[in-house]
XYZ file of C-alpha atoms in Angstrom:
411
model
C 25.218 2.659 -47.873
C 25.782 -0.843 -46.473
C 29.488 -0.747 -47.443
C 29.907 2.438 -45.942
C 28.071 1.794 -42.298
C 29.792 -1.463 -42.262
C 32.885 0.281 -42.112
C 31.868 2.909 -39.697
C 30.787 -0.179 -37.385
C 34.771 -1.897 -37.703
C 36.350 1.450 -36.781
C 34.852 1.784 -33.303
C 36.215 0.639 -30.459
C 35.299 -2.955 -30.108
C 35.975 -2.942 -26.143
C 34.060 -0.163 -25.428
C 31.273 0.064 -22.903
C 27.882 -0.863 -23.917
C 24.725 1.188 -24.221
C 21.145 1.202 -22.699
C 20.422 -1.805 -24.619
C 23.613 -3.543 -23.661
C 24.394 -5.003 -27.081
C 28.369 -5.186 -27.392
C 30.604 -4.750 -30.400
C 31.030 -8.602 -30.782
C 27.082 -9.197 -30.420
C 26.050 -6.873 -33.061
C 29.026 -8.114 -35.147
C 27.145 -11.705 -35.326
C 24.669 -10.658 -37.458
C 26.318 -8.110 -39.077
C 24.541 -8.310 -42.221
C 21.047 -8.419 -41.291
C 21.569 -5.959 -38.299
C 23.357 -3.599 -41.201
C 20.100 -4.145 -43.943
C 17.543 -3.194 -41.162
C 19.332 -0.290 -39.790
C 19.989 0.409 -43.474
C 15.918 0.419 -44.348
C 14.689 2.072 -41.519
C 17.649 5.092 -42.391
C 15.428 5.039 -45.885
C 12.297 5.267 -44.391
C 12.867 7.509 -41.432
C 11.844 4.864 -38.804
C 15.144 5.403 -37.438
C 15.556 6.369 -34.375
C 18.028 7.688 -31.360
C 17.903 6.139 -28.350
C 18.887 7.291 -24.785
C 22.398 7.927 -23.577
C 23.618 6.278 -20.677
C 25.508 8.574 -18.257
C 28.188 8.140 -16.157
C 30.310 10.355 -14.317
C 34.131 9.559 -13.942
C 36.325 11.181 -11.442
C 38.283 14.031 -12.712
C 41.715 14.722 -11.547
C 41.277 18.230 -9.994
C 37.984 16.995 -8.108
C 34.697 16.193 -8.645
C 32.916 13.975 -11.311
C 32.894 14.592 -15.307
C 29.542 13.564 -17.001
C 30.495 10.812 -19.805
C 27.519 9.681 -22.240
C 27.262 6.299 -23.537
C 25.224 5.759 -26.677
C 24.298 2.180 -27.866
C 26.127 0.759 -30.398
C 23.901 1.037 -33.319
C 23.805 5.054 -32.860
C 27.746 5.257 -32.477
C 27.917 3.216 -36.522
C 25.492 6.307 -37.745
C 26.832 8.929 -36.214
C 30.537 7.790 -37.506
C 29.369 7.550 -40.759
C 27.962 11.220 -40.211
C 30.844 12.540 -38.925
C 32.978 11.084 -41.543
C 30.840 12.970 -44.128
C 30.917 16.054 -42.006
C 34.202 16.077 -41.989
C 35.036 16.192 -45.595
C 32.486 19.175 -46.301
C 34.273 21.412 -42.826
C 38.099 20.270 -43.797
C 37.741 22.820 -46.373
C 36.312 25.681 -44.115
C 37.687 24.969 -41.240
C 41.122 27.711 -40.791
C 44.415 26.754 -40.115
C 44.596 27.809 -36.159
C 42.067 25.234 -35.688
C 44.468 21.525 -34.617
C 41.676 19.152 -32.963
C 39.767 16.465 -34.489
C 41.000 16.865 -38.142
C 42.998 14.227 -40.048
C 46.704 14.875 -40.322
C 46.664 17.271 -37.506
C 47.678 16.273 -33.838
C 48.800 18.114 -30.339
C 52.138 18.429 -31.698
C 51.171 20.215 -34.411
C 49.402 23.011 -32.197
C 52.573 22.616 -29.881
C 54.544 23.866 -33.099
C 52.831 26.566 -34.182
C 52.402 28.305 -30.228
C 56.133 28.055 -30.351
C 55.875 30.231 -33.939
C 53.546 32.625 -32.636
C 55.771 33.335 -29.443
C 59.659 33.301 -30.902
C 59.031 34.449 -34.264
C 55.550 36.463 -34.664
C 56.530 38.798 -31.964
C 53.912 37.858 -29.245
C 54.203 39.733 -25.992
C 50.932 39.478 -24.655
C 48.892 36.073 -24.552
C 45.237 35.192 -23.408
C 45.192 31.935 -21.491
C 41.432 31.399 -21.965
C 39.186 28.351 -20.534
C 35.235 28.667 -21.130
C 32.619 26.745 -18.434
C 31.085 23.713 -19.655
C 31.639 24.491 -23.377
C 29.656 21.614 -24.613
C 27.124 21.275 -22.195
C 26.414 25.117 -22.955
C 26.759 25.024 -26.801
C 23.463 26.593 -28.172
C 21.947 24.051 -30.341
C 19.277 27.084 -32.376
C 22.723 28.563 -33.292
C 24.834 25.591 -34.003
C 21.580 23.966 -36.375
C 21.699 27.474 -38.429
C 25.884 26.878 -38.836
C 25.185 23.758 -40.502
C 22.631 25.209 -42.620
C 25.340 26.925 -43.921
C 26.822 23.990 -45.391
C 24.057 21.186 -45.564
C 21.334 21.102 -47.854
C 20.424 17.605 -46.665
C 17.541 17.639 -44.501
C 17.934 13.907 -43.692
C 21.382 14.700 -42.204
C 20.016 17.664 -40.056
C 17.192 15.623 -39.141
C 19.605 13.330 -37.724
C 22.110 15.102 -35.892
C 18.957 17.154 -34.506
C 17.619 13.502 -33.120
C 21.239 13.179 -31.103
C 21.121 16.329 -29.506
C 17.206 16.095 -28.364
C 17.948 12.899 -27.218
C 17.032 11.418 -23.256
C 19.872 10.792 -21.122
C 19.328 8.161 -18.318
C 21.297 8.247 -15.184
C 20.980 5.917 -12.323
C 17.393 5.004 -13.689
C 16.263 8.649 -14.247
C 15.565 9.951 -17.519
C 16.093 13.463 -18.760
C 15.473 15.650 -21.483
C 18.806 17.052 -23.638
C 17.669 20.724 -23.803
C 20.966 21.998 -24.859
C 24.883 21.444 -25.307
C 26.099 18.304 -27.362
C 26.248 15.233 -25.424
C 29.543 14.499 -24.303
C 30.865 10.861 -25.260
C 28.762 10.794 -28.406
C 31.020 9.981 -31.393
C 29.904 13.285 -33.202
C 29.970 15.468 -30.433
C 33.706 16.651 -30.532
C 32.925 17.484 -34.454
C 29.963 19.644 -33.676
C 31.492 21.206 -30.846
C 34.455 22.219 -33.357
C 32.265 23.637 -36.455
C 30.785 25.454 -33.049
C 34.122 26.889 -31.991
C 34.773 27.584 -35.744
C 32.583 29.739 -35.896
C 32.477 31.238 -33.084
C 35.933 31.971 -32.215
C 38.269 31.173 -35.398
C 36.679 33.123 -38.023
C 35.758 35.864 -35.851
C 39.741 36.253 -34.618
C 41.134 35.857 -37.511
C 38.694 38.093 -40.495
C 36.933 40.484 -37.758
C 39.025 41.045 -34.720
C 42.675 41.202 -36.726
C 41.280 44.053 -38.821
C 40.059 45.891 -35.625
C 43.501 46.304 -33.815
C 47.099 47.791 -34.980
C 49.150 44.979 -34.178
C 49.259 41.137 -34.852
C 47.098 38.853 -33.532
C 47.420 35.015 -33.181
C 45.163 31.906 -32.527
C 46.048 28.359 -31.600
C 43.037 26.129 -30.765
C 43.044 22.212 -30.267
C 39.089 21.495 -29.477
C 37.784 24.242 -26.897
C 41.198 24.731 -25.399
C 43.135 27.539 -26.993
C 45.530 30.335 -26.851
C 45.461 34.113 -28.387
C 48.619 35.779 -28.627
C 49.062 39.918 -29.178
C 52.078 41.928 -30.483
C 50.765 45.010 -28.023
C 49.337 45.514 -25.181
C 46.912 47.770 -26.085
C 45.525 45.277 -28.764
C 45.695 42.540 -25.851
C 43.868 44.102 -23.709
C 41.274 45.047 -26.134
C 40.708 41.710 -26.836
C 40.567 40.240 -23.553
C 37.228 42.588 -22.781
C 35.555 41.232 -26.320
C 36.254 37.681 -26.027
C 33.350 36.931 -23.037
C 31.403 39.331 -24.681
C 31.751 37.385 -27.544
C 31.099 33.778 -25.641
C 28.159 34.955 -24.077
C 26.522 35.834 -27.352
C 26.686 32.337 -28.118
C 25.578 30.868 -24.946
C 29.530 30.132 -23.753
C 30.772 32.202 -20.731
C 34.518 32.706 -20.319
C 35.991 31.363 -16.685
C 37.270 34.555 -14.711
C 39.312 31.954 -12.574
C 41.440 30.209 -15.291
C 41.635 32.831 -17.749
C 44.244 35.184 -17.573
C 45.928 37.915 -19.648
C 49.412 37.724 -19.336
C 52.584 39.397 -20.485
C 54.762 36.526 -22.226
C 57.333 36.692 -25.277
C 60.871 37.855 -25.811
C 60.989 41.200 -24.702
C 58.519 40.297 -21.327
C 61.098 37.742 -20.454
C 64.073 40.320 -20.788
C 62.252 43.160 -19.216
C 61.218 40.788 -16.090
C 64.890 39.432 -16.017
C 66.234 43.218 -15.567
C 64.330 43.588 -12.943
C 64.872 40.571 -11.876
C 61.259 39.152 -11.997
C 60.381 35.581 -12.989
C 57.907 35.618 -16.130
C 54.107 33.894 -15.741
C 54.167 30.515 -17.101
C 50.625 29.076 -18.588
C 49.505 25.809 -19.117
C 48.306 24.105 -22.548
C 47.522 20.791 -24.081
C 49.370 18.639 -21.229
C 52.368 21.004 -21.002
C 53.476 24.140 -18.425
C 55.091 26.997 -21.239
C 57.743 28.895 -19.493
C 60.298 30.967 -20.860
C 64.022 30.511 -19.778
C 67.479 31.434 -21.410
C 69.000 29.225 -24.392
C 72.256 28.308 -24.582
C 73.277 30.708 -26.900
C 72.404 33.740 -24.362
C 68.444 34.108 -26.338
C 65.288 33.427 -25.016
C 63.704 29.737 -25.993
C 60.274 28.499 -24.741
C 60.126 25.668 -22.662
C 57.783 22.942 -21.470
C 57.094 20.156 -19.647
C 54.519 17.947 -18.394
C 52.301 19.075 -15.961
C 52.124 17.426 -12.543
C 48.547 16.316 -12.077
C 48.384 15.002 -15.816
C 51.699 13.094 -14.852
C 49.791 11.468 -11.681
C 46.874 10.941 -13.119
C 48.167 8.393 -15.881
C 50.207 6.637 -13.355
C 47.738 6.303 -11.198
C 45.636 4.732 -14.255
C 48.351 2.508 -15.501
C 48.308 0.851 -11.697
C 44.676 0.193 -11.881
C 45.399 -1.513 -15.238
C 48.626 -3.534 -14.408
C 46.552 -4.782 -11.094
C 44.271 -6.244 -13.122
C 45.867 -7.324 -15.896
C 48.933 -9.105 -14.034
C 46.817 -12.614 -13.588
C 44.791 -11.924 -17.087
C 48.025 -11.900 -19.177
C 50.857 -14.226 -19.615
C 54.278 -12.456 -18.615
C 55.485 -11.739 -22.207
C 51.626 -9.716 -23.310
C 52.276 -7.939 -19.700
C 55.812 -6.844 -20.867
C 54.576 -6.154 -24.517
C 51.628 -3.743 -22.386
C 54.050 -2.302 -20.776
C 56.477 -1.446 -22.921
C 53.535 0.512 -25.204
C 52.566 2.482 -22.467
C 56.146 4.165 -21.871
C 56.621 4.692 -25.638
C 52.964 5.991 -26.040
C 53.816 8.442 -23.260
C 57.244 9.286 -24.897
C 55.343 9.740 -28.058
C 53.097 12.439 -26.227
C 55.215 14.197 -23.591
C 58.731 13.705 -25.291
C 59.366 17.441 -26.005
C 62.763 19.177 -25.074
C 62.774 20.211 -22.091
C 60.325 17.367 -21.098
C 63.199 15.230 -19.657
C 63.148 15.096 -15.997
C 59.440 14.495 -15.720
C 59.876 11.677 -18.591
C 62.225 9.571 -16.090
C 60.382 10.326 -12.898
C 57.479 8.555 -15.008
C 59.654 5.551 -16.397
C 61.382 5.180 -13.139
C 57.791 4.931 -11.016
C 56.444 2.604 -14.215
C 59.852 0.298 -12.975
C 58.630 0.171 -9.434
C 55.146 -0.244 -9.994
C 56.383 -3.402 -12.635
C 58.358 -4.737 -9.659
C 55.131 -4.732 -7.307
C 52.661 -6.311 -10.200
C 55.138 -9.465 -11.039
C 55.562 -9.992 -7.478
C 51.669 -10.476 -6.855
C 51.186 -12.372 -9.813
C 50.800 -15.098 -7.636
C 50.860 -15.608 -3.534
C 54.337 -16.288 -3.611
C 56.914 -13.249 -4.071
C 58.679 -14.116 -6.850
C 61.586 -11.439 -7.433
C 63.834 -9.275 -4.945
C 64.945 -5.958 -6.340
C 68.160 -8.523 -7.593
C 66.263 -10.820 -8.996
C 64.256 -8.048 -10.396
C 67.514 -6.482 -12.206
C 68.493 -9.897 -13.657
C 64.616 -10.073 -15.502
C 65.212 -6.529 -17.220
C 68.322 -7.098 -18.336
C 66.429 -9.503 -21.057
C 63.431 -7.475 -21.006
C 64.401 -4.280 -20.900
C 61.214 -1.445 -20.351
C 62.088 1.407 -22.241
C 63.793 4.188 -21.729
C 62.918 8.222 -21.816
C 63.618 9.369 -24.871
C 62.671 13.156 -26.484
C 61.469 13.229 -30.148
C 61.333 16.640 -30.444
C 64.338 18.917 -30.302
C 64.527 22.467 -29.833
C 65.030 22.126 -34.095
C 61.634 20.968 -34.845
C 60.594 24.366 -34.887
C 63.023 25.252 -37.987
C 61.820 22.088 -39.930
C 58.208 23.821 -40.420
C 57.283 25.631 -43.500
C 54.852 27.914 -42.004
């Protein structure tokens, strides 16, 4: 066991932000061995125990605050190690319409298979479904009996039963967790998926697909997802059960961002005869729309949606302030340069082209303002500035994914 929490603690994030008790990543990592053997014992003889979260609230980009927890570093080691073992015993549950938090699965992957479901399933009809405060309203009497289904251990669900009773402190009050899973805990988005696997996926896939005439499709990545219908009948059949089936597990469906709307080939070509646009919906970053190939068909498109795109800049400015004195030029360069291909890694679909050089050319601008404040002194005009990238070049926009991704996929 000492092997395996010792490698739980050197795969969190060493700079992240510290707990109730303040200890940092580097502090514990001093005395790794004897911090490891106690936490180790008192695992053996149930003297371990959870302490409070720490709560912030960070602004969120349509408004308003988002709750964050913080645990202390000794409860983020367990509850990696837990996860790690949860993880094996779900990955052979959990179905294939499920995308988040699983190893060798990612955003693209869910990207993919929407694009399946839409120009080669037959979808005409999609749910565009968001849920309130799914995991501050998870219901923890059901999720404990869905683990029961898989874990024998008491010791485990002894644990994980600790971290979502635990207190939650917030400018110097304390609180009570009566329900939900505590966002920012390193389990949480793991719990909140065997949740939504239960809840949603198998119920969609072995109860409601045998209940209507048609086809019926699910992409989820974490507690965002998409169902897509062949008929409208079926669709709207479905969009009556689903909060019906949310609120029988504590969840309740959002009337104001959920919609039931007609998209696929033949909505698109009915719409364009009577010369109507078709809805667009949003999903994991990107706005879907549909829009004519170049071959006369009907291809779904996407790009990057506007606040997400104003949001990260407006992070990476923050960052570059205070980083421009902290780094020598070259690490600021090698920064920057990660940051436009970590964004072209995410957001460089086809289709995704125009917003990808808005984004590298206000990531040039805002590189021009940061090396001129790097000290009192301007040091470049927009001249000078030309004659620096020409030896370090930023990167340019670049899409990774064609239009023929989708025919390289062997589902």
């Amino acid at each position: 066991m000492r092997e395996f929490l010792k490698e739980s603690y050197r795969e969190l994030n060493r700079y992240a932000a510290v707990g109730i008790d303040r200890v940092s990543y580097e502090t514990y990592g001093k005395n790794l061995d004897d911090n490891r053997a106690n936490l180790v014992e008192r695992l053996k003889s149930k003297r371990y125990r959870a302490q409070d979260i720490r709560r912030v609230r960070i602004p969120k980009p349509e408004g308003g605050r988002r709750p964050v927890g913080i645990l202390v570093l000794e409860d983020k080691i367990v509850q990696r190690g837990v996860a790690k073992i949860l993880s094996a015993i779900y990955e052979q549950d959990v179905l294939d319409v499920s995308y988040g938090f699983r190893e060798n699965r990612s955003g693209h992957d869910a990207l993919r298979a929407l694009e399946l479901i839409i120009m080669k399933a037959g979808t005409n009809y999609l749910l565009d479904v968001d849920s309130k405060g799914y995991c501050d309203n998870i219901d923890n009497i059901w999720l404990r009996e869905m683990l029961e289904e898989r874990i024998a251990d008491r010791s485990m669900l002894r644990l994980i039963g600790k971290w979502l009773r635990v207190g939650v402190v917030e400018e110097g009050k304390r609180t009570r967790n009566e329900g939900g899973v505590p966002q920012g805990g390193v389990i949480s988005p793991l719990l909140a998926n065997i949740y939504r696997h239960y809840v949603l996926d198998v119920w969609i896939t072995k109860k409601v697909a045998r209940e209507i005439e048609g086809r019926v499709s699910l992409i989820r990545y974490g507690d965002d997802f998409v169902i897509g219908c062949t008929d409208q009948g079926d669709a709207e059949k479905v969009w009556e059960m689903v909060p019906v089936r949310l609120k029988n597990f504590g969840l309740e469906l959002s009337r104001e961002k959920s919609r039931l709307i007609q998209f696929g080939r033949k909505a698109y070509q009915r719409n364009k005869e009577r010369g109507r646009k078709t809805s667009t919906f949003d999903f994991l970053g990107f706005t879907h729309y549909l829009t004519r190939s170049r071959r006369a068909g009907v291809r779904l498109g996407r790009k990057m949606i506007g606040k997400r795109m104003r949001r990260k800049l407006i992070e990476l400015n923050d960052k570059l302030r205070k980083l421009r004195k902290a780094l020598a030029f070259r690490e600021l360069y090698q920064y920057g340069c990660r940051m436009l291909k970590g964004y072209d890694n995410d957001y460089g679909g086809a289709g995704n082209y125009a917003p990808l050089n808005k984004f590298a050319y206000a990531i040039e601008r805002m590189w021009f303002k940061w090396l001129n404040r790097r000290s009192q002194r301007k040091s470049f005009n927009w001249g000078g500035f030309r004659e620096v990238l020409k030896c370090h070049p930023l990167p340019q926009p670049r899409i990774l994914k064609t239009y023929r991704w989708i025919s390289s996929t062997n589902q």
